[in-house]
Coordinates of C-alpha atoms and ligand atoms in Angstrom, one line a residue:
M141 CA 60.3 121.3 121.6
A142 CA 61.6 124.6 120.1
L143 CA 65.0 125.7 121.2
L144 CA 65.0 126.7 124.9
T145 CA 68.3 127.6 126.5
V146 CA 68.5 127.4 130.3
T147 CA 71.8 128.8 131.6
R148 CA 73.1 128.3 135.1
S149 CA 74.8 131.3 136.7
Q150 CA 78.6 131.1 136.8
A151 CA 78.3 132.3 140.4
N152 CA 76.4 129.2 141.4
P153 CA 75.7 128.2 144.1
L154 CA 74.7 131.8 144.9
L155 CA 74.0 131.0 148.5
A156 CA 75.4 128.2 150.7
P157 CA 75.0 127.8 154.5
R158 CA 77.1 130.2 156.5
T159 CA 79.1 128.4 159.1
E160 CA 79.9 130.9 161.8
A161 CA 78.1 130.3 165.1
V162 CA 75.9 133.4 164.7
H163 CA 74.3 131.8 161.7
W164 CA 73.5 128.5 163.5
W165 CA 70.0 128.7 162.1
E166 CA 71.1 128.1 158.6
Q167 CA 73.9 125.7 159.1
H168 CA 72.1 122.6 157.8
G169 CA 71.0 124.2 154.5
V170 CA 69.7 127.2 152.6
F171 CA 67.4 126.4 149.7
N172 CA 63.9 126.7 148.1
A173 CA 63.7 130.5 148.1
A174 CA 60.7 132.7 147.3
A175 CA 61.7 135.6 145.0
A176 CA 60.2 139.0 144.2
E177 CA 61.2 142.5 143.1
C178 CA 60.8 145.1 145.7
Q179 CA 61.9 148.8 145.2
G180 CA 64.1 147.8 142.2
K181 CA 65.9 145.1 144.2
I182 CA 65.6 141.4 144.1
V183 CA 64.7 139.8 147.4
L184 CA 64.9 136.1 148.2
L185 CA 63.0 134.8 151.2
Y186 CA 64.9 131.5 151.6
R187 CA 64.3 128.4 153.7
A188 CA 67.1 128.0 156.3
V189 CA 67.5 124.8 158.3
D190 CA 69.2 124.5 161.6
P191 CA 71.1 121.5 163.0
L192 CA 67.9 120.2 164.7
M193 CA 66.1 120.4 161.3
I194 CA 63.9 123.3 162.2
S195 CA 63.2 125.6 159.2
R196 CA 63.1 129.4 159.3
L197 CA 63.1 132.1 156.7
G198 CA 66.1 134.2 155.9
L199 CA 66.2 137.3 153.7
A200 CA 68.8 138.0 151.0
I201 CA 68.8 141.2 148.9
S202 CA 70.5 141.9 145.5
E203 CA 70.7 144.6 142.9
D204 CA 71.8 142.3 140.0
G205 CA 70.0 139.1 141.0
E206 CA 73.3 137.3 141.4
H207 CA 75.2 138.9 144.3
F208 CA 73.2 138.8 147.5
Q209 CA 73.6 140.3 151.0
R210 CA 72.0 138.4 153.8
L211 CA 70.8 139.4 157.2
D212 CA 72.4 137.9 160.3
L213 CA 69.1 136.7 161.8
P214 CA 66.0 135.0 160.3
V215 CA 63.1 137.3 159.3
V216 CA 60.5 134.6 160.1
D217 CA 61.0 132.2 163.0
A218 CA 59.1 129.0 163.6
D219 CA 56.3 129.8 166.0
P220 CA 56.8 127.6 169.1
N221 CA 53.1 128.0 170.1
E222 CA 51.8 126.7 166.8
P223 CA 51.4 122.9 166.9
F224 CA 51.3 122.9 163.1
E225 CA 54.8 124.4 163.0
R226 CA 56.9 122.2 165.3
L227 CA 59.4 121.7 162.4
G228 CA 59.0 125.2 161.2
V229 CA 58.3 127.2 158.1
E230 CA 59.2 125.6 154.8
D231 CA 59.3 126.4 151.0
P232 CA 57.8 130.0 150.9
R233 CA 56.3 131.3 147.6
L234 CA 55.7 135.0 147.1
T235 CA 52.9 136.7 145.2
P236 CA 52.5 140.5 145.2
I237 CA 48.9 141.7 145.3
G238 CA 48.5 145.5 145.5
D239 CA 51.1 146.8 147.9
T240 CA 51.2 143.5 149.9
Y241 CA 53.4 140.5 149.3
Y242 CA 51.6 137.3 150.2
V243 CA 53.7 134.3 151.3
V244 CA 52.2 130.9 151.0
Y245 CA 54.3 128.3 152.8
T246 CA 54.4 124.8 154.2
A247 CA 53.9 124.5 157.9
A248 CA 55.7 121.4 158.9
S249 CA 55.1 119.4 162.1
L250 CA 54.7 115.9 163.5
H251 CA 51.5 114.1 164.2
R252 CA 50.9 113.6 167.9
L253 CA 51.8 110.2 169.2
G254 CA 49.1 107.7 168.5
E255 CA 47.3 110.0 166.0
Q256 CA 46.5 108.3 162.8
V257 CA 48.8 109.1 159.9
P258 CA 47.1 109.3 156.6
D259 CA 48.3 107.0 153.9
L260 CA 48.8 109.0 150.7
A261 CA 48.6 106.6 147.9
G262 CA 51.5 104.6 149.3
I263 CA 53.6 107.5 150.4
S264 CA 52.7 106.9 153.9
A265 CA 55.2 108.3 156.4
D266 CA 57.3 106.0 158.6
I267 CA 58.1 109.3 160.3
P268 CA 54.8 111.0 161.2
W269 CA 55.4 114.2 159.3
R270 CA 52.4 116.5 159.1
V271 CA 52.3 119.3 156.5
R272 CA 49.7 122.0 156.0
V273 CA 49.5 125.0 153.7
A274 CA 49.7 128.3 155.6
L275 CA 49.7 132.0 154.7
M276 CA 51.5 135.2 155.9
S277 CA 51.9 138.6 154.4
T278 CA 54.3 141.5 154.5
R279 CA 54.8 144.9 152.9
D280 CA 58.4 145.6 153.8
F281 CA 60.0 142.2 154.4
K282 CA 60.7 143.4 157.9
S283 CA 57.5 142.5 159.7
F284 CA 55.3 139.6 158.7
T285 CA 51.6 139.0 159.6
R286 CA 50.6 135.4 160.0
H287 CA 47.1 134.4 158.7
G288 CA 47.3 130.8 159.8
I289 CA 46.6 127.5 158.1
I290 CA 44.5 127.9 155.0
L291 CA 43.9 124.3 154.0
P292 CA 43.3 122.9 157.4
D293 CA 42.0 119.4 156.6
I294 CA 44.4 118.2 154.0
T295 CA 47.9 117.0 153.7
A296 CA 49.1 119.5 151.1
K297 CA 52.2 121.4 150.3
N298 CA 53.9 123.2 147.3
A299 CA 51.1 125.8 147.3
M300 CA 51.2 129.2 145.6
L301 CA 48.9 132.1 144.8
A302 CA 48.3 132.9 141.1
P303 CA 49.1 136.5 140.1
G304 CA 45.5 137.4 139.3
K305 CA 41.8 136.6 140.0
V306 CA 39.5 134.4 138.0
R307 CA 35.8 135.4 138.0
G308 CA 36.5 137.6 141.0
R309 CA 38.2 134.9 143.1
Y310 CA 41.8 134.3 144.1
V311 CA 43.4 131.1 142.8
L312 CA 45.7 128.7 144.7
Y313 CA 47.8 126.0 143.1
Y314 CA 48.9 123.2 145.4
R315 CA 49.9 119.6 145.6
H316 CA 47.6 117.3 147.6
G317 CA 49.5 114.1 148.2
I318 CA 50.8 113.4 144.7
R319 CA 48.1 115.3 142.8
P320 CA 48.4 118.9 141.5
M321 CA 45.2 120.8 142.4
V322 CA 43.6 124.3 142.2
G323 CA 41.3 126.0 144.7
Y324 CA 39.4 129.3 144.8
S325 CA 38.7 131.9 147.5
D326 CA 37.1 135.3 148.0
D327 CA 39.2 136.2 151.0
L328 CA 42.5 134.2 150.7
L329 CA 41.6 132.3 153.8
H330 CA 38.8 129.9 152.9
W331 CA 39.3 127.8 149.8
T332 CA 36.6 125.9 148.0
D333 CA 35.7 124.3 144.7
Q334 CA 38.9 122.4 144.5
E335 CA 39.7 120.9 141.1
E336 CA 42.3 118.3 140.1
I337 CA 44.5 119.4 137.3
R338 CA 44.1 116.8 134.5
W339 CA 47.6 115.9 133.4
P340 CA 48.4 114.0 130.2
P341 CA 49.9 110.6 130.6
V342 CA 53.0 111.1 132.8
E343 CA 56.5 110.9 131.4
P344 CA 59.1 108.8 133.2
W345 CA 60.6 111.9 134.8
E346 CA 57.2 112.7 136.3
A347 CA 56.4 109.2 137.5
L348 CA 56.1 109.7 141.2
K349 CA 54.8 113.2 141.9
I350 CA 54.0 116.5 140.0
G351 CA 53.6 119.8 141.8
G352 CA 54.0 123.5 141.4
G353 CA 57.3 125.3 141.6
A354 CA 57.4 129.1 141.2
P355 CA 54.1 131.1 141.3
P356 CA 52.9 131.4 137.7
L357 CA 53.7 134.4 135.5
E358 CA 51.0 136.3 133.7
T359 CA 51.7 136.1 130.0
E360 CA 49.7 136.7 126.8
K361 CA 49.4 132.9 126.3
G362 CA 48.2 132.1 129.9
W363 CA 49.7 131.5 133.2
L364 CA 53.3 130.1 132.8
M365 CA 54.6 128.0 135.7
V366 CA 57.9 126.3 136.3
Y367 CA 56.8 123.1 138.0
H368 CA 58.6 120.2 139.6
A369 CA 58.3 116.4 139.1
V370 CA 59.9 113.4 140.7
D371 CA 60.9 110.2 138.9
A372 CA 60.9 106.6 140.3
N373 CA 64.5 107.1 141.6
R374 CA 63.4 110.3 143.5
V375 CA 65.2 112.6 141.1
Y376 CA 63.6 116.1 141.2
R377 CA 63.5 118.0 137.9
L378 CA 61.9 121.2 136.6
G379 CA 59.5 121.6 133.6
L380 CA 57.3 124.4 132.1
A381 CA 53.5 124.3 132.2
L382 CA 51.1 126.7 130.7
F383 CA 47.6 127.0 132.2
D384 CA 44.4 128.5 130.7
R385 CA 44.0 132.0 132.2
E386 CA 40.2 131.6 132.4
H387 CA 40.3 128.0 133.6
P388 CA 43.3 127.7 135.8
A389 CA 43.0 123.9 136.3
R390 CA 43.2 123.4 132.5
L391 CA 46.8 122.6 131.5
I392 CA 47.3 123.8 127.9
R393 CA 50.7 122.2 127.5
R394 CA 53.8 121.2 129.4
V395 CA 57.4 120.6 128.4
G396 CA 60.4 119.4 130.2
P397 CA 62.6 118.7 131.9
I398 CA 64.2 122.1 131.4
L399 CA 66.6 121.7 134.4
E400 CA 67.8 118.5 136.0
P401 CA 70.5 117.7 138.6
E402 CA 73.9 117.7 136.9
E403 CA 76.2 120.0 138.8
P404 CA 77.9 118.7 142.0
Y405 CA 75.8 121.1 144.1
E406 CA 72.7 119.6 142.7
T407 CA 73.7 115.9 142.8
K408 CA 75.2 116.0 146.3
G409 CA 74.0 117.8 149.4
Y410 CA 71.4 116.9 152.0
I411 CA 69.0 115.2 149.6
P412 CA 70.9 114.2 146.5
N413 CA 69.7 114.8 142.9
V414 CA 67.3 117.7 143.6
V415 CA 66.6 120.9 141.7
F416 CA 63.5 122.5 143.2
T417 CA 62.1 126.0 142.7
C418 CA 59.9 128.2 144.8
G419 CA 60.4 131.5 143.0
L420 CA 61.5 133.5 139.9
V421 CA 61.7 137.1 138.8
Q422 CA 60.9 138.4 135.4
R423 CA 63.0 141.3 134.0
D424 CA 61.8 142.2 130.5
D425 CA 62.3 139.0 128.5
E426 CA 64.6 137.4 131.0
I427 CA 63.4 134.9 133.7
L428 CA 65.7 134.6 136.7
L429 CA 64.9 131.2 138.1
Y430 CA 66.1 130.6 141.7
Y431 CA 66.3 127.0 142.7
G432 CA 67.4 124.8 145.6
G433 CA 70.3 122.4 144.9
A434 CA 70.2 119.1 146.7
D435 CA 68.2 120.7 149.6
Y436 CA 71.4 122.5 150.6
V437 CA 72.2 125.5 148.4
I438 CA 70.6 128.1 146.2
G439 CA 71.4 128.4 142.5
L440 CA 70.2 130.7 139.6
A441 CA 69.3 129.7 136.1
R442 CA 68.3 132.1 133.3
L443 CA 65.9 131.6 130.5
S444 CA 64.0 133.7 128.0
L445 CA 60.3 134.2 128.4
S446 CA 59.7 134.3 124.7
E447 CA 61.7 131.2 124.1
A448 CA 59.7 129.5 126.9
L449 CA 56.4 130.4 125.3
R450 CA 57.6 129.2 121.9
A451 CA 58.7 125.9 123.5
L452 CA 55.1 125.5 124.7
E453 CA 53.5 126.1 121.4
Ligands
BMA726 C1 59.7 118.3 148.4 C2 59.7 119.5 149.3 C3 60.9 120.3 149.2 C4 62.2 119.5 149.0 C5 62.0 118.4 148.0 C6 63.2 117.6 147.8 O1 58.7 117.4 148.7 O2 59.6 119.0 150.6 O3 61.1 121.1 150.4 O4 63.2 120.4 148.5 O5 60.9 117.6 148.4 O6 63.6 116.9 149.0

């Protein structure tokens, strides 16, 4: 692999749980943030977990991408009337389309007592978690419109919209069980023609699961995605994947890991040994990669887009 330097911010972790009573809703962790540029500022829509393990979304805003101001209250609450969201709103990913920011997220809940829990290739749950992919949108990061569950029948998470259409249709990357997949839609709500992404023989760091990380970037070489993979010891690392712009399920090449748990805030936290991303921002040749450390804090790592593309040649 050609030289690729990934540099952690000296200000890491950028965001950690605030402990005052008013911030009770994020006391158990802030991590896995969606990222976007909005009116020249960088916004993070981050997952915040309360002491009862319910997830909500908080908003953090920055000029320089490193120093953030947070709101006192969450911008998206778990909907108590939505049986798919009993455990809340997890792992948002943002994709701007026109003047609207679409947020694809994991709706987390529990199966009803007695309901059959699907066995996902041996990752059957002792705890009856139920996850579904859901969509909301916003124009201003103040009010959010819910569009509901978009993959109603499957246990899927880690979903994100691609930044453009293919043959007139929207493209969704997601992980179904342990498999990375792609689906297509005319209206963002109904997804069909699902394709499995054919992956080369997995490397040890990818042994258990492979899934999307940040929504892909449009580049001259194809769609560039920072993805995550899990090894047999449940260590989460990040790699780079390049997908064919015309055939989004076709992986051109992948390299990695480009980031793995090393720092104390990545090796110790709520879930140890996790670096996990839901969002990045591109500013000229620089990629600002935001990532969750150990399901507890948010860090930033910088890399160069041109170096990333060279590493994938
Ligand atoms: C994944 C997601 C993430 C989490 C990661 C590590 O499956 O659920 O929310 O950060 O596991 O625990």
